[in-house]
Amino acid sequence: MDAELPDEAAGRAPGRGRLEGRRVLVVGAGTRRTDDPDAPIGNGRAIATLAAREGATVACADRDESAALATAELIVDNGGSAEVLVADVSRRCPR
């Protein structure tokens, strides 16, 4: 299927720096674990890595710390900058 997509849409093209100097928070930046080796990347991880490729520093928020760490490591391994926040946004903060 990737063969049908342009390089930029398939994640093969280098970034153009469109988010250089920006900070981006991605909620749900981790990807659920699966035993399927052909499982697609999750939307949160895709957005986080795309934002980093475009020059943003990314805060990877997820309720699963190991999933958020995996996304942050992927970003850093590819030359980007990322931090991890562990949070469950489905739960209301106590007042």
Coordinates of C-alpha atoms in Angstrom, one line a residue:
M1 CA 0.0 0.0 0.0
D2 CA 2.9 2.4 0.7
A3 CA 3.9 2.2 -2.9
E4 CA 0.7 4.1 -3.8
L5 CA 1.4 7.0 -1.5
P6 CA 3.8 9.9 -2.2
D7 CA 7.0 9.8 -0.2
E8 CA 5.9 12.5 2.2
A9 CA 2.5 10.8 2.9
A10 CA 4.3 7.5 3.5
G11 CA 6.7 9.1 6.0
R12 CA 9.8 8.5 3.7
A13 CA 10.5 12.2 2.8
P14 CA 12.6 14.4 5.1
G15 CA 10.8 17.2 7.0
R16 CA 10.8 20.7 5.8
G17 CA 11.1 22.4 9.2
R18 CA 7.5 23.7 9.1
L19 CA 7.3 23.3 12.9
E20 CA 10.8 24.4 13.8
G21 CA 10.9 26.0 17.2
R22 CA 7.4 24.9 18.1
R23 CA 6.3 22.7 21.0
V24 CA 3.6 20.1 20.4
L25 CA 1.7 18.0 22.9
V26 CA 0.4 14.7 21.5
V27 CA -2.2 13.0 23.7
G28 CA -2.2 9.2 23.0
A29 CA 1.3 9.3 21.5
G30 CA 1.9 5.6 22.3
T31 CA 0.7 2.7 20.2
R32 CA -1.1 -0.2 21.8
R33 CA 1.0 -3.4 22.0
T34 CA 0.0 -6.2 19.6
D35 CA 1.4 -9.5 18.5
D36 CA 0.7 -8.6 14.9
P37 CA 4.1 -7.7 13.3
D38 CA 2.2 -6.0 10.4
A39 CA 0.0 -3.8 12.6
P40 CA -0.1 -0.2 11.5
I41 CA 1.4 2.6 13.5
G42 CA -1.2 4.3 15.8
N43 CA -2.5 7.8 15.0
G44 CA -0.8 9.4 18.1
R45 CA 2.6 7.9 17.3
A46 CA 2.2 9.0 13.6
I47 CA 1.4 12.6 14.6
A48 CA 4.2 12.7 17.1
T49 CA 6.8 11.5 14.7
L50 CA 5.6 13.7 11.9
A51 CA 5.7 16.8 14.2
A52 CA 9.2 15.9 15.3
R53 CA 10.3 15.4 11.7
E54 CA 9.0 18.9 10.9
G55 CA 11.2 20.3 13.7
A56 CA 8.9 20.4 16.8
T57 CA 9.9 19.4 20.3
V58 CA 7.2 16.8 21.1
A59 CA 5.7 16.0 24.5
C60 CA 4.5 12.4 24.2
A61 CA 1.6 11.9 26.6
D62 CA 0.0 8.5 27.2
R63 CA -1.4 6.6 30.1
D64 CA 1.0 3.7 29.2
E65 CA 4.5 5.0 30.0
S66 CA 6.3 2.3 28.1
A67 CA 4.3 3.1 24.9
A68 CA 5.0 6.9 25.3
L69 CA 8.7 6.1 25.9
A70 CA 8.8 3.9 22.8
T71 CA 7.5 6.8 20.7
A72 CA 9.9 9.3 22.3
E73 CA 12.8 7.0 21.7
L74 CA 11.8 6.6 18.0
I75 CA 11.8 10.4 17.7
V76 CA 15.2 10.9 19.4
D77 CA 16.7 8.0 17.4
N78 CA 15.7 9.9 14.3
G79 CA 17.3 13.2 15.5
G80 CA 14.3 14.8 17.1
S81 CA 13.5 16.1 20.5
A82 CA 10.9 14.5 22.8
E83 CA 9.7 14.3 26.4
V84 CA 7.3 11.8 28.0
L85 CA 4.3 12.7 30.1
V86 CA 2.2 9.9 31.8
A87 CA -1.4 11.0 32.0
D88 CA -4.9 9.5 31.6
V89 CA -6.9 12.3 30.1
S90 CA -10.1 10.3 30.5
R91 CA -10.0 10.9 34.2
R92 CA -11.1 14.2 35.7
C93 CA -8.6 16.0 37.9
P94 CA -9.7 16.3 41.5
R95 CA -10.5 19.9 42.6

